[in-house]
Coordinates of C-alpha atoms in Angstrom, one line a residue:
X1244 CA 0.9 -44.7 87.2
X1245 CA -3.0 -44.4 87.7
X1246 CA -2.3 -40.5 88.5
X1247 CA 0.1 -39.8 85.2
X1248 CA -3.1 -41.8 83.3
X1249 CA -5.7 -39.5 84.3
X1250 CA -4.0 -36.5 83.4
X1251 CA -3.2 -38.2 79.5
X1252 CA -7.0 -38.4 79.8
X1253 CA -7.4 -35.4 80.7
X1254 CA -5.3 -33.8 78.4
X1255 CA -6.7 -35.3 76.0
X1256 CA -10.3 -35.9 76.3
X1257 CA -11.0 -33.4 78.9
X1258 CA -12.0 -34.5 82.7
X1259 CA -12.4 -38.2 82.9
X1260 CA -14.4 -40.1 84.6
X1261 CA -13.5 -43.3 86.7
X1262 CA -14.9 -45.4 84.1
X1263 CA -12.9 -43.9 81.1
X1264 CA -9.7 -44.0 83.4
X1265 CA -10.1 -47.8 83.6
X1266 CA -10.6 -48.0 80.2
X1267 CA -7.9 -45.8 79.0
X1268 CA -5.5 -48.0 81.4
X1269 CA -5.5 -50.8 78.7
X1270 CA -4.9 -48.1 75.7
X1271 CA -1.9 -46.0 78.0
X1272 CA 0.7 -47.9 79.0
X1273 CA 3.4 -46.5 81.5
X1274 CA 6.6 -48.2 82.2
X1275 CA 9.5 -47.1 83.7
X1276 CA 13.4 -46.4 82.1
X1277 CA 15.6 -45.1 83.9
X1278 CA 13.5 -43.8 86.8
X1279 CA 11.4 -42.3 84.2
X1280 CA 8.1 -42.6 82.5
X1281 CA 8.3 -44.9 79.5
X1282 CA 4.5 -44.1 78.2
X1283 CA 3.0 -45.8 75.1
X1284 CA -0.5 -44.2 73.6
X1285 CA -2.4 -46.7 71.3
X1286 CA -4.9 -44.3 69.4
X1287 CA -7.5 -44.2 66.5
X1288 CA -6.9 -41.0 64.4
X1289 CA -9.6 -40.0 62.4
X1290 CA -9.3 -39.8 58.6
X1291 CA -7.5 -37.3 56.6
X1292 CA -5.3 -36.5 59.9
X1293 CA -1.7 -36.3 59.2
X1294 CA -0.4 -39.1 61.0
X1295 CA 3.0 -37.7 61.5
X1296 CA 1.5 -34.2 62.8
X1297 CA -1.1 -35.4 65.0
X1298 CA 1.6 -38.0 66.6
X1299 CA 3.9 -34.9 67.5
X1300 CA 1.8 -33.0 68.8
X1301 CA 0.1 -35.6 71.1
X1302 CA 3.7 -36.4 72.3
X1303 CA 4.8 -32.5 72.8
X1304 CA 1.2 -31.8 74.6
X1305 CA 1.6 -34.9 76.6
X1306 CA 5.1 -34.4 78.0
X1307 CA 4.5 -30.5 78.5
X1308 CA 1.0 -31.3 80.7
X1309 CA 2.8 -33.9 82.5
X1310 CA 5.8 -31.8 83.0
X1311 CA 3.1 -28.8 84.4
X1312 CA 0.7 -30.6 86.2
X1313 CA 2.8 -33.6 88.2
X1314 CA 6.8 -31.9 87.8
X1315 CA 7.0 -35.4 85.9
X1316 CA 10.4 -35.6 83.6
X1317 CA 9.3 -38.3 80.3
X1318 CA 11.8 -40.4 79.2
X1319 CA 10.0 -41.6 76.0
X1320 CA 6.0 -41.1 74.8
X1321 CA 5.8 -43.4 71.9
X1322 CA 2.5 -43.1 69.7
X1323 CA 0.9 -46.3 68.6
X1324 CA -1.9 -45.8 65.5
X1325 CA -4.2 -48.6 65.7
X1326 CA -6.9 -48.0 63.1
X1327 CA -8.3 -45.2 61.1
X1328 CA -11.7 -43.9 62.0
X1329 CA -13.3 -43.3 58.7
X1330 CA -16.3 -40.6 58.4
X1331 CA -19.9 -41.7 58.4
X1332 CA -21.2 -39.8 55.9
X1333 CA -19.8 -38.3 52.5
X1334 CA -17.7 -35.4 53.5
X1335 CA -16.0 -32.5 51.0
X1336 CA -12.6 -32.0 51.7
X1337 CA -12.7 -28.5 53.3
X1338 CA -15.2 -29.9 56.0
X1339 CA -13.6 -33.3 56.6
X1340 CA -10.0 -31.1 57.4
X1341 CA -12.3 -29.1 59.7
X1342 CA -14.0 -31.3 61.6
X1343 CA -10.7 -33.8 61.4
X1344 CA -8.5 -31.7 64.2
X1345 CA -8.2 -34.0 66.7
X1346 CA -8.3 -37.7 67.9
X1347 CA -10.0 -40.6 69.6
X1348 CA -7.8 -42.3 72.3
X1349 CA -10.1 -45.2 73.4

């Protein structure tokens, strides 16, 4: 379980360190269905992300790396939004789209 972590982490946020692998352990849950992965990602998405977009493409990303990397078959990634991380600052639309492309797991 600790290895299919890390490589979420990975994927995700680039290399991980130790620390962020602990953490991301209570925010990536793996289970298994069938003898397969069950995984659940609990996520922040940042504002003016399509929620439905973003959450597909974590999922196909996900279960092609994992597929790659470990020759790991998923059963079921299932994407959990748990908050919306609104900008600091005033943003026009054009540059909040831009710098809005991606997410924050934990």
């Amino acid at each position: 379980r600790k290895s299919i972590i890390k490589e979420i982490t990975d994927m995700l946020r680039g290399d991980a360190s130790e620390n962020e692998i602990e953490e991301a352990s209570r925010t990536i849950k793996v289970e298994l269905k069938d003898n397969k992965p069950l995984i659940n990602l609990f996520i922040i998405i940042k504002y003016g992300v399509r929620i439905p977009d973003i959450a597909w493409d974590i999922q196909s990303r996900v279960k092609e790396g994992l597929m790659k990397k470990l020759g790991i078959d998923i059963n079921e990634i299932d994407i959990h939004v748990q908050g919306i991380q609104f900008p600091k600052k005033r943003q026009s639309r054009k540059d909040l789209v831009a710098s809005n492309l991606f997410i924050k797991v934990f």
